[in-house]
Short mmCIF file of C-alpha atoms in Angstrom, two decimals:
data_model
loop_
_atom_site.label_atom_id
_atom_site.label_comp_id
_atom_site.label_asym_id
_atom_site.label_seq_id
_atom_site.Cartn_x
_atom_site.Cartn_y
_atom_site.Cartn_z
CA UNK P 219 -26.88 5.26 1.34
CA UNK P 220 -26.55 7.89 -1.64
CA UNK P 221 -23.97 10.05 0.57
CA UNK P 222 -21.61 9.20 2.78
CA UNK P 223 -19.85 10.92 5.58
CA UNK P 224 -18.42 14.31 4.31
CA UNK P 225 -21.02 14.24 1.39
CA UNK P 226 -18.83 11.78 -0.48
CA UNK P 227 -20.51 9.41 -3.51
CA UNK P 228 -20.26 5.35 -3.21
CA UNK P 229 -17.63 5.75 -6.11
CA UNK P 230 -15.31 8.39 -4.44
CA UNK P 231 -11.97 8.26 -2.91
CA UNK P 232 -11.57 10.30 0.24
CA UNK P 233 -8.65 12.76 -0.09
CA UNK P 234 -5.72 11.55 -0.74
CA UNK P 235 -2.54 13.94 0.19
CA UNK P 236 1.06 12.47 -0.03
CA UNK P 237 4.43 14.13 1.29
CA UNK P 238 7.19 13.39 -0.01
CA UNK P 239 10.62 13.54 1.91
CA UNK P 240 8.70 13.42 5.22
CA UNK P 241 11.66 12.24 7.00
CA UNK P 242 15.12 13.18 6.62
CA UNK P 243 17.43 9.85 7.22
CA UNK P 244 15.33 7.61 4.62
CA UNK P 245 16.40 8.09 0.84
CA UNK P 246 12.55 7.82 0.37
CA UNK P 247 10.23 8.73 2.81
CA UNK P 248 6.32 9.45 1.99
CA UNK P 249 3.52 10.39 4.63
CA UNK P 250 0.14 9.23 3.02
CA UNK P 251 -3.05 10.71 4.03
CA UNK P 252 -6.67 9.42 3.12
CA UNK P 253 -9.18 10.97 5.49
CA UNK P 254 -8.13 10.32 8.88
CA UNK P 255 -5.78 7.25 8.23
CA UNK P 256 -2.28 8.51 7.84
CA UNK P 257 0.85 6.61 7.12
CA UNK P 258 4.42 6.83 6.91
CA UNK P 259 6.16 5.14 4.22
CA UNK P 260 9.97 4.88 4.18
CA UNK P 261 12.19 2.88 1.37
CA UNK P 262 16.02 2.16 2.47
CA UNK P 263 18.35 -0.29 1.66
CA UNK P 264 21.02 -2.64 2.97
CA UNK P 265 24.03 -4.46 1.08
CA UNK P 266 23.13 -7.45 2.01
CA UNK P 267 20.61 -9.87 0.22
CA UNK P 268 18.80 -13.12 1.70
CA UNK P 269 20.97 -16.22 1.15
CA UNK P 270 19.15 -17.81 -1.76
CA UNK P 271 20.00 -14.37 -3.79
CA UNK P 272 23.69 -14.15 -2.65
CA UNK P 273 25.72 -14.12 -5.48
CA UNK P 274 23.02 -13.88 -8.11
CA UNK P 275 23.62 -10.15 -9.11
CA UNK P 276 20.46 -8.70 -8.26
CA UNK P 277 18.66 -7.71 -5.63
CA UNK P 278 15.44 -7.95 -3.44
CA UNK P 279 12.17 -5.77 -2.35
CA UNK P 280 10.48 -6.69 0.94
CA UNK P 281 8.41 -5.03 3.47
CA UNK P 282 7.35 -4.14 7.01
CA UNK P 283 4.29 -2.87 8.21
CA UNK P 284 3.27 -2.07 11.87
CA UNK P 285 0.25 0.05 13.66
CA UNK P 286 1.61 2.32 16.91
CA UNK P 287 0.05 2.40 19.83
CA UNK P 288 -2.03 5.21 19.41
CA UNK P 289 -3.16 4.67 15.90
CA UNK P 290 -6.18 2.96 17.11
CA UNK P 291 -8.83 4.06 19.49
CA UNK P 292 -8.11 1.60 21.80
CA UNK P 293 -4.29 1.34 22.73
CA UNK P 294 -2.65 -1.37 20.69
CA UNK P 295 0.13 -3.39 22.38
CA UNK P 296 3.51 -3.01 21.04
CA UNK P 297 4.17 -5.95 19.05
CA UNK P 298 7.73 -6.21 21.03
CA UNK P 299 5.74 -6.62 24.83
CA UNK P 300 4.26 -10.27 23.09
CA UNK P 301 7.34 -11.31 21.65
CA UNK P 302 5.63 -11.93 18.44
CA UNK P 303 3.98 -10.40 15.18
CA UNK P 304 0.41 -10.82 14.81
CA UNK P 305 -0.97 -12.50 12.14
CA UNK P 306 -2.95 -9.78 10.57
CA UNK P 307 0.23 -7.69 10.34
CA UNK P 308 2.25 -10.46 8.93
CA UNK P 309 -0.25 -10.55 5.98
CA UNK P 310 -0.17 -7.27 5.09
CA UNK P 311 3.52 -6.85 4.88
CA UNK P 312 3.50 -9.77 2.34
CA UNK P 313 0.94 -8.32 0.43
CA UNK P 314 3.19 -4.97 0.50
CA UNK P 315 6.20 -6.87 -0.79
CA UNK P 316 4.42 -8.71 -3.24
CA UNK P 317 2.46 -5.51 -4.63
CA UNK P 318 5.83 -4.12 -5.13
CA UNK P 319 7.89 -6.61 -6.53
CA UNK P 320 5.31 -6.83 -9.39
CA UNK P 321 5.93 -3.14 -10.09
CA UNK P 322 10.14 -3.61 -10.50
CA UNK P 323 12.19 -5.85 -12.98
CA UNK P 324 14.38 -7.28 -10.31
CA UNK P 325 16.50 -8.62 -12.53
CA UNK P 326 17.77 -4.52 -12.71
CA UNK P 327 17.87 -4.02 -9.13
CA UNK P 328 21.60 -4.92 -7.92
CA UNK P 329 22.72 -6.87 -5.59
CA UNK P 330 21.15 -5.12 -2.25
CA UNK P 331 17.93 -5.51 -0.04
CA UNK P 332 15.23 -2.54 -0.65
CA UNK P 333 13.07 -2.42 2.69
CA UNK P 334 9.65 -0.70 2.62
CA UNK P 335 8.58 0.19 6.31
CA UNK P 336 5.02 1.20 6.55
CA UNK P 337 4.10 2.37 9.53
CA UNK P 338 0.52 3.18 10.45
CA UNK P 339 0.31 6.94 12.62
CA UNK P 340 -3.76 6.67 12.39
CA UNK P 341 -6.17 4.19 11.34
CA UNK P 342 -9.46 4.84 9.81
CA UNK P 343 -9.72 2.11 7.35
CA UNK P 344 -7.63 1.19 4.03
CA UNK P 345 -4.47 0.84 5.65
CA UNK P 346 -2.86 -2.23 3.74
CA UNK P 347 -3.88 -0.55 0.58
CA UNK P 348 -2.83 3.19 1.49
CA UNK P 349 0.56 1.20 2.39
CA UNK P 350 0.75 0.10 -1.17
CA UNK P 351 -0.28 3.52 -2.84
CA UNK P 352 2.64 5.43 -0.76
CA UNK P 353 5.13 2.89 -0.33
CA UNK P 354 5.30 3.17 -4.32
CA UNK P 355 6.42 6.76 -4.25
CA UNK P 356 9.03 5.89 -1.44
CA UNK P 357 10.23 3.55 -3.41
CA UNK P 358 10.24 5.83 -6.68
CA UNK P 359 12.74 8.41 -4.49
CA UNK P 360 15.22 5.56 -3.14
CA UNK P 361 15.39 4.96 -6.93
CA UNK P 362 16.61 8.47 -7.93
CA UNK P 363 18.93 8.65 -5.12
CA UNK P 364 20.23 5.41 -5.58
CA UNK P 365 20.91 6.53 -9.29
CA UNK P 366 22.13 9.95 -8.27
CA UNK P 367 24.86 8.02 -5.73
CA UNK P 368 25.75 5.97 -9.08
CA UNK P 369 24.51 2.63 -7.09
CA UNK P 370 21.57 2.03 -9.84
CA UNK P 371 22.34 2.74 -13.52
CA UNK P 372 18.83 2.97 -14.19
CA UNK P 373 15.36 3.00 -12.59
CA UNK P 374 14.26 -0.56 -13.16
CA UNK P 375 10.78 0.64 -12.92
CA UNK P 376 8.25 -1.65 -15.22
CA UNK P 377 5.03 0.14 -13.89
CA UNK P 378 3.29 1.64 -11.06
CA UNK P 379 1.14 0.23 -9.04
CA UNK P 380 -1.68 1.45 -6.54
CA UNK P 381 -4.20 -0.57 -4.46
CA UNK P 382 -7.88 0.14 -2.72
CA UNK P 383 -10.53 -1.25 -0.92
CA UNK P 384 -13.92 -1.54 -2.14
CA UNK P 385 -16.97 -3.67 -0.33
CA UNK P 386 -20.91 -4.30 -0.39
CA UNK P 387 -22.13 -1.89 2.37
CA UNK P 388 -25.83 -2.61 2.87
CA UNK P 389 -26.33 -3.48 -0.62
CA UNK P 390 -24.26 -0.97 -2.53
CA UNK P 391 -21.05 -1.19 -3.90
CA UNK P 392 -18.45 1.48 -2.55
CA UNK P 393 -14.93 2.78 -2.90
CA UNK P 394 -12.44 3.25 -0.17
CA UNK P 395 -13.81 2.01 2.77
CA UNK P 396 -13.42 4.14 6.04
CA UNK P 397 -13.48 1.68 9.33
CA UNK P 398 -17.06 2.62 9.90
CA UNK P 399 -18.04 1.26 6.37
CA UNK P 400 -15.60 -1.55 6.57
CA UNK P 401 -17.26 -2.93 10.08
CA UNK P 402 -20.62 -2.90 7.89
CA UNK P 403 -19.63 -4.03 5.14
CA UNK P 404 -21.16 -7.94 4.17
CA UNK P 405 -18.28 -8.31 1.66
CA UNK P 406 -14.78 -6.40 1.57
CA UNK P 407 -12.02 -6.92 -1.13
CA UNK P 408 -8.61 -5.24 -1.43
CA UNK P 409 -7.21 -4.71 -4.74
CA UNK P 410 -3.62 -4.14 -6.03
CA UNK P 411 -3.60 -2.63 -10.12
CA UNK P 412 -0.72 -1.82 -12.50
CA UNK P 413 -0.70 0.98 -14.66
CA UNK P 414 -1.53 -1.56 -17.30
CA UNK P 415 -4.55 -2.11 -15.80
CA UNK P 416 -4.13 -5.71 -14.99
CA UNK P 417 -4.88 -6.73 -11.44
CA UNK P 418 -1.41 -7.75 -9.25
CA UNK P 419 -3.75 -9.10 -6.25
CA UNK P 420 -7.48 -9.09 -5.60
CA UNK P 421 -8.55 -10.10 -1.97
CA UNK P 422 -12.15 -10.88 -1.44
CA UNK P 423 -13.87 -12.01 2.34
CA UNK P 424 -17.28 -12.60 2.74
CA UNK P 425 -17.51 -10.94 6.09
CA UNK P 426 -21.57 -11.57 6.79
CA UNK P 427 -22.38 -13.28 3.31
CA UNK P 428 -21.10 -14.40 0.04
CA UNK P 429 -20.22 -12.73 -3.24
CA UNK P 430 -22.17 -13.22 -6.09
CA UNK P 431 -20.74 -13.00 -9.55
CA UNK P 432 -22.55 -9.66 -10.58
CA UNK P 433 -21.35 -7.88 -7.16
CA UNK P 434 -17.74 -9.06 -7.74
CA UNK P 435 -17.64 -7.64 -11.20
CA UNK P 436 -19.13 -4.27 -9.82
CA UNK P 437 -16.73 -4.09 -7.52
CA UNK P 438 -13.47 -5.07 -9.49
CA UNK P 439 -14.81 -1.78 -11.81
CA UNK P 440 -15.12 -0.12 -9.01
CA UNK P 441 -11.51 -0.88 -8.11
CA UNK P 442 -10.02 -0.24 -11.51
CA UNK P 443 -11.53 3.63 -11.17
CA UNK P 444 -10.35 3.88 -7.96
CA UNK P 445 -6.71 2.67 -8.64
CA UNK P 446 -6.70 4.62 -11.91
CA UNK P 447 -7.38 7.62 -9.87
CA UNK P 448 -4.62 6.77 -7.60
CA UNK P 449 -2.31 6.59 -10.25
CA UNK P 450 -2.58 9.66 -11.47
CA UNK P 451 -2.58 11.24 -7.47
CA UNK P 452 0.95 9.54 -7.77
CA UNK P 453 2.15 10.90 -10.97
CA UNK P 454 1.59 14.29 -9.92
CA UNK P 455 3.01 13.57 -6.34
CA UNK P 456 6.04 12.55 -7.99
CA UNK P 457 6.59 15.11 -10.54
CA UNK P 458 6.62 17.87 -7.92
CA UNK P 459 10.03 19.41 -7.04
#
């Protein structure tokens, strides 16, 4: 499979689009798109912190993730209708929270809670990794707003983070899988990487087989390439007026 849908090469990302200040109420809001996947990432804050942090003098960063009913081909039932969050959504929001906390020195965040809300508008693969990439940009806009308001004296970011998916599809390593490719993958992997070049998190799953060490190394090399490109896209988006 030399080429994919749209003529994309195996080592190519989908076209990534980042639109900042997408909504008017959240201090940080980003619409991030990759192909047919669209996610709204917002960053907001409250003046309270979890109980174990009260009086500590520093804050916390957490995330919530959900898919809108029409984000998939078959209508997805709202979680409120079943009375609980599904396990997949809980796993993903924990990943987003861990990834973004790894980008920040929490000791320099004032005693408040920062909420990163990632809502999938249209799903065609890569929603968890795209949420990480978009949430970082939204978080930077929130920090800028907090500095402007005098609520924060400096930006506490220690490094940018971005994430992408890779997988073995019909025996070939591929970057940034769409839904169809993900469903065909024998092994898929989600990788979060910092601007330092070090990995923040690696999740690999043998969906239809096992993963030889040599293939794991190939996938990690491919993920590193993709994350570096995403970090550059983030940087360009943040320098726009």
